[in-house]
């Protein structure tokens, strides 16, 4: 049966299962991925920190922040000057203000009981679609779907779709990403996909020779460059 973009369900499942298997031995370890920190509060803080900032830069700041402020209450009731000082190494003043505003608003509305609920999360200061989907993905059994330029690049290359410009907003990508992400292991699938995009299907020079998806013979990008190099011989 054909689903979206002419791709059938078995092919989507194959893509997901290969990435999950690759992730078993390649997923990166970050503090916000530890089970003890997979709460709506901690995941939201990590994702707000990760906006426009590399994970390696976020790692020490997140660890320090969550050690000092292990609960929403402890962050919301903290001295604002101290809170901002902990966030200072991240840079981006607007982001620091967003995080402070997020903890204060979330605590004022829900105390220590912030839930992984899409509408609630989207109503919080600084929380957009990506952060709210990440909280759903990484903290609960609800399905969340992460779509950013990296995810769109991998899907576009593999399934032969134009991923230029604002492709992440196009319905084709959104439907495709959502259908692939239908799994009981939503968190590990997305961790694997994000790490795969960063280390194998990189923006510049994808590492196709080490790619576990290459052996399916279905990667449109790889088939195109292989065919071009064969013709040039
Ligand atoms: Fe990306 Fe290359 Fe793998 Fe295709 S074969 S998914 S282009 S790394």
Tab-separated table of C-alpha atoms and ligand atoms in Angstrom:
chain	number	residue	atom	x	y	z
A	1	UNK	CA	0.000	0.000	0.000
A	2	UNK	CA	1.371	3.393	-0.960
A	3	UNK	CA	1.341	6.008	1.788
A	4	UNK	CA	2.958	9.401	1.547
A	5	UNK	CA	5.276	10.593	-1.218
A	6	UNK	CA	4.812	7.267	-3.002
A	7	UNK	CA	6.483	5.378	-0.165
A	8	UNK	CA	4.853	2.275	1.261
A	9	UNK	CA	4.547	1.365	4.914
A	10	UNK	CA	7.110	-1.436	4.748
A	11	UNK	CA	9.749	0.974	3.441
A	12	UNK	CA	9.006	3.446	6.221
A	13	UNK	CA	9.279	0.668	8.782
A	14	UNK	CA	12.549	-0.534	7.268
A	15	UNK	CA	13.980	2.996	7.509
A	16	UNK	CA	12.949	3.298	11.154
A	17	UNK	CA	14.191	-0.150	12.163
A	18	UNK	CA	17.598	0.381	10.535
A	19	UNK	CA	18.035	3.669	12.356
A	20	UNK	CA	16.932	2.132	15.656
A	21	UNK	CA	19.419	-0.719	15.204
A	22	UNK	CA	22.215	1.720	14.304
A	23	UNK	CA	21.348	3.785	17.354
A	24	UNK	CA	21.786	0.816	19.684
A	25	UNK	CA	25.549	1.095	19.266
A	26	UNK	CA	25.969	4.703	18.137
A	27	UNK	CA	23.574	6.878	20.110
A	28	UNK	CA	25.336	9.646	21.964
A	29	UNK	CA	25.182	9.973	25.703
A	30	UNK	CA	23.978	13.264	27.126
A	31	UNK	CA	22.730	13.993	30.649
A	32	UNK	CA	19.277	15.057	29.408
A	33	UNK	CA	18.878	11.626	27.825
A	34	UNK	CA	19.275	9.832	31.155
A	35	UNK	CA	16.018	8.353	32.384
A	36	UNK	CA	16.140	10.321	35.647
A	37	UNK	CA	15.991	13.572	33.654
A	38	UNK	CA	13.286	12.522	31.219
A	39	UNK	CA	10.666	14.700	32.914
A	40	UNK	CA	8.724	17.476	31.169
A	41	UNK	CA	10.599	20.067	33.237
A	42	UNK	CA	14.132	18.796	32.585
A	43	UNK	CA	13.563	17.937	28.918
A	44	UNK	CA	12.037	21.358	28.274
A	45	UNK	CA	15.024	23.032	29.952
A	46	UNK	CA	17.463	20.961	27.877
A	47	UNK	CA	15.634	21.672	24.625
A	48	UNK	CA	15.429	25.401	25.360
A	49	UNK	CA	19.185	25.355	26.008
A	50	UNK	CA	19.856	23.407	22.804
A	51	UNK	CA	18.261	26.006	20.546
A	52	UNK	CA	21.057	27.343	18.348
A	53	UNK	CA	23.709	25.841	20.586
A	54	UNK	CA	25.822	22.708	20.226
A	55	UNK	CA	25.109	19.834	22.578
A	56	UNK	CA	28.700	19.757	23.867
A	57	UNK	CA	28.361	23.383	24.921
A	58	UNK	CA	25.029	22.726	26.615
A	59	UNK	CA	26.195	19.623	28.500
A	60	UNK	CA	28.021	21.341	31.421
A	61	UNK	CA	25.448	24.112	31.737
A	62	UNK	CA	22.550	21.655	31.830
A	63	UNK	CA	24.324	19.481	34.420
A	64	UNK	CA	25.052	22.481	36.617
A	65	UNK	CA	21.520	23.855	36.233
A	66	UNK	CA	19.744	20.600	37.019
A	67	UNK	CA	22.016	19.910	39.998
A	68	UNK	CA	21.213	23.306	41.504
A	69	UNK	CA	17.563	23.298	40.454
A	70	UNK	CA	16.341	19.696	40.309
A	71	UNK	CA	12.660	20.675	40.325
A	72	UNK	CA	10.565	23.297	38.660
A	73	UNK	CA	9.863	24.745	42.090
A	74	UNK	CA	13.554	25.118	42.932
A	75	UNK	CA	14.194	26.964	39.656
A	76	UNK	CA	11.087	29.147	39.835
A	77	UNK	CA	11.777	30.178	43.432
A	78	UNK	CA	15.515	30.713	42.949
A	79	UNK	CA	17.134	34.105	43.090
A	80	UNK	CA	16.827	35.410	39.530
A	81	UNK	CA	20.342	36.813	39.485
A	82	UNK	CA	21.775	33.401	40.439
A	83	UNK	CA	19.565	31.598	37.924
A	84	UNK	CA	20.761	33.848	35.115
A	85	UNK	CA	24.369	33.459	36.227
A	86	UNK	CA	24.106	29.671	35.802
A	87	UNK	CA	22.671	30.178	32.316
A	88	UNK	CA	25.153	32.872	31.369
A	89	UNK	CA	27.761	30.542	29.721
A	90	UNK	CA	25.137	29.645	27.100
A	91	UNK	CA	24.996	33.211	25.816
A	92	UNK	CA	21.982	34.617	23.953
A	93	UNK	CA	20.256	36.970	26.380
A	94	UNK	CA	16.828	36.380	24.816
A	95	UNK	CA	17.176	32.659	25.511
A	96	UNK	CA	18.159	33.219	29.140
A	97	UNK	CA	15.092	35.449	29.562
A	98	UNK	CA	12.952	32.753	27.908
A	99	UNK	CA	14.144	30.059	30.288
A	100	UNK	CA	13.583	32.245	33.346
A	101	UNK	CA	10.151	33.173	32.080
A	102	UNK	CA	9.359	29.525	31.293
A	103	UNK	CA	10.152	28.242	34.794
A	104	UNK	CA	8.279	31.035	36.525
A	105	UNK	CA	5.165	30.699	34.345
A	106	UNK	CA	5.121	26.897	34.411
A	107	UNK	CA	5.462	26.831	38.198
A	108	UNK	CA	2.823	29.536	38.702
A	109	UNK	CA	0.345	27.515	36.617
A	110	UNK	CA	1.178	23.932	37.520
A	111	UNK	CA	3.451	23.865	40.563
A	112	UNK	CA	5.777	20.892	40.261
A	113	UNK	CA	3.290	19.036	38.066
A	114	UNK	CA	4.038	20.222	34.549
A	115	UNK	CA	2.549	17.629	32.170
A	116	UNK	CA	3.652	16.437	28.728
A	117	UNK	CA	0.636	17.960	27.022
A	118	UNK	CA	1.043	19.578	23.612
A	119	UNK	CA	-1.382	22.465	24.170
A	120	UNK	CA	-0.095	23.229	27.647
A	121	UNK	CA	3.504	23.218	26.484
A	122	UNK	CA	2.788	25.421	23.499
A	123	UNK	CA	1.218	27.994	25.798
A	124	UNK	CA	4.485	28.377	27.754
A	125	UNK	CA	6.904	31.254	27.087
A	126	UNK	CA	9.667	30.341	24.657
A	127	UNK	CA	8.188	26.928	23.823
A	128	UNK	CA	7.549	26.328	20.151
A	129	UNK	CA	6.617	23.257	18.193
A	130	UNK	CA	10.042	21.586	18.315
A	131	UNK	CA	10.423	21.878	22.101
A	132	UNK	CA	6.874	20.695	22.777
A	133	UNK	CA	7.268	17.702	20.445
A	134	UNK	CA	10.591	16.845	22.089
A	135	UNK	CA	8.932	16.807	25.514
A	136	UNK	CA	6.212	14.474	24.202
A	137	UNK	CA	8.796	12.240	22.542
A	138	UNK	CA	11.241	11.925	25.380
A	139	UNK	CA	9.021	11.828	28.452
A	140	UNK	CA	5.851	9.953	27.691
A	141	UNK	CA	4.199	7.286	25.628
A	142	UNK	CA	2.564	9.924	23.467
A	143	UNK	CA	3.869	10.296	19.959
A	144	UNK	CA	5.954	13.361	19.325
A	145	UNK	CA	7.570	14.127	15.989
A	146	UNK	CA	10.737	16.144	15.614
A	147	UNK	CA	11.184	17.972	12.338
A	148	UNK	CA	14.074	20.331	11.785
A	149	UNK	CA	16.486	21.017	8.940
A	150	UNK	CA	18.606	17.985	9.853
A	151	UNK	CA	15.686	15.565	9.898
A	152	UNK	CA	14.356	16.988	6.647
A	153	UNK	CA	17.777	16.589	5.022
A	154	UNK	CA	17.961	12.885	5.882
A	155	UNK	CA	14.383	12.188	4.775
A	156	UNK	CA	14.793	14.285	1.641
A	157	UNK	CA	17.959	12.528	0.564
A	158	UNK	CA	16.711	9.044	1.292
A	159	UNK	CA	13.223	9.367	-0.167
A	160	UNK	CA	14.232	11.633	-3.054
A	161	UNK	CA	12.355	14.765	-1.974
A	162	UNK	CA	13.344	18.381	-2.462
A	163	UNK	CA	14.549	19.490	0.972
A	164	UNK	CA	15.588	23.025	0.089
A	165	UNK	CA	14.266	26.152	1.794
A	166	UNK	CA	11.479	25.787	4.317
A	167	UNK	CA	10.903	22.113	3.547
A	168	UNK	CA	10.245	21.317	7.202
A	169	UNK	CA	6.978	23.213	6.919
A	170	UNK	CA	5.778	21.240	3.894
A	171	UNK	CA	2.974	18.768	4.389
A	172	UNK	CA	4.850	15.974	2.593
A	173	UNK	CA	7.704	16.051	5.103
A	174	UNK	CA	5.441	16.489	8.088
A	175	UNK	CA	3.305	13.504	7.104
A	176	UNK	CA	6.328	11.389	6.230
A	177	UNK	CA	8.123	12.199	9.492
A	178	UNK	CA	4.978	11.476	11.498
A	179	UNK	CA	4.327	8.131	9.814
A	180	UNK	CA	7.901	6.923	10.324
A	181	UNK	CA	7.834	7.995	13.963
A	182	UNK	CA	4.849	5.805	14.816
A	183	UNK	CA	6.643	3.416	17.134
A	184	UNK	CA	6.644	2.390	20.760
A	185	UNK	CA	10.245	3.524	20.883
A	186	UNK	CA	9.671	7.130	19.860
A	187	UNK	CA	12.482	8.461	22.074
A	188	UNK	CA	15.207	6.124	20.849
A	189	UNK	CA	14.105	6.493	17.243
A	190	UNK	CA	14.487	10.271	17.465
A	191	UNK	CA	17.760	10.129	19.392
A	192	UNK	CA	19.077	7.814	16.673
A	193	UNK	CA	17.797	9.994	13.860
A	194	UNK	CA	19.304	13.167	15.334
A	195	UNK	CA	22.683	11.508	15.937
A	196	UNK	CA	22.636	9.879	12.507
A	197	UNK	CA	21.981	13.254	10.863
A	198	UNK	CA	24.878	14.799	12.779
A	199	UNK	CA	27.457	12.072	12.233
A	200	UNK	CA	26.553	10.142	9.045
A	201	UNK	CA	24.092	11.968	6.822
A	202	UNK	CA	25.879	15.253	7.489
A	203	UNK	CA	24.927	18.487	5.770
A	204	UNK	CA	28.279	18.623	4.004
A	205	UNK	CA	29.840	15.413	2.734
A	206	UNK	CA	27.449	12.692	3.885
A	207	UNK	CA	29.363	9.656	5.052
A	208	UNK	CA	27.573	7.244	2.712
A	209	UNK	CA	30.205	4.518	2.894
A	210	UNK	CA	29.478	4.064	6.603
A	211	UNK	CA	25.725	4.467	6.283
A	212	UNK	CA	23.522	1.572	7.411
A	213	UNK	CA	20.733	2.756	5.079
A	214	UNK	CA	22.900	2.488	2.005
A	215	UNK	CA	22.544	-1.301	1.816
A	216	UNK	CA	18.780	-1.055	1.206
A	217	UNK	CA	19.567	0.292	-2.258
A	218	UNK	CA	16.779	2.853	-1.770
A	219	UNK	CA	18.642	6.048	-0.896
A	220	UNK	CA	17.836	8.390	-3.734
A	221	UNK	CA	20.800	10.679	-3.041
A	222	UNK	CA	23.281	7.797	-2.932
A	223	UNK	CA	21.889	6.192	-6.088
A	224	UNK	CA	22.222	9.524	-7.893
A	225	UNK	CA	25.848	10.144	-6.934
A	226	UNK	CA	26.739	6.515	-7.630
A	227	UNK	CA	25.181	6.679	-11.059
A	228	UNK	CA	26.966	9.995	-11.790
A	229	UNK	CA	30.349	8.571	-10.777
A	230	UNK	CA	29.781	5.427	-12.888
A	231	UNK	CA	28.996	7.558	-15.948
A	232	UNK	CA	32.122	9.660	-15.462
A	233	UNK	CA	34.388	6.574	-15.554
B	1	LIG	FE1	22.519	9.940	3.799
B	1	LIG	FE2	24.360	8.758	2.216
B	1	LIG	FE3	23.002	7.345	4.010
B	1	LIG	FE4	21.784	8.252	1.884
B	1	LIG	S1	23.429	6.721	1.898
B	1	LIG	S2	20.987	8.308	3.969
B	1	LIG	S3	22.785	10.266	1.608
B	1	LIG	S4	24.464	9.008	4.435
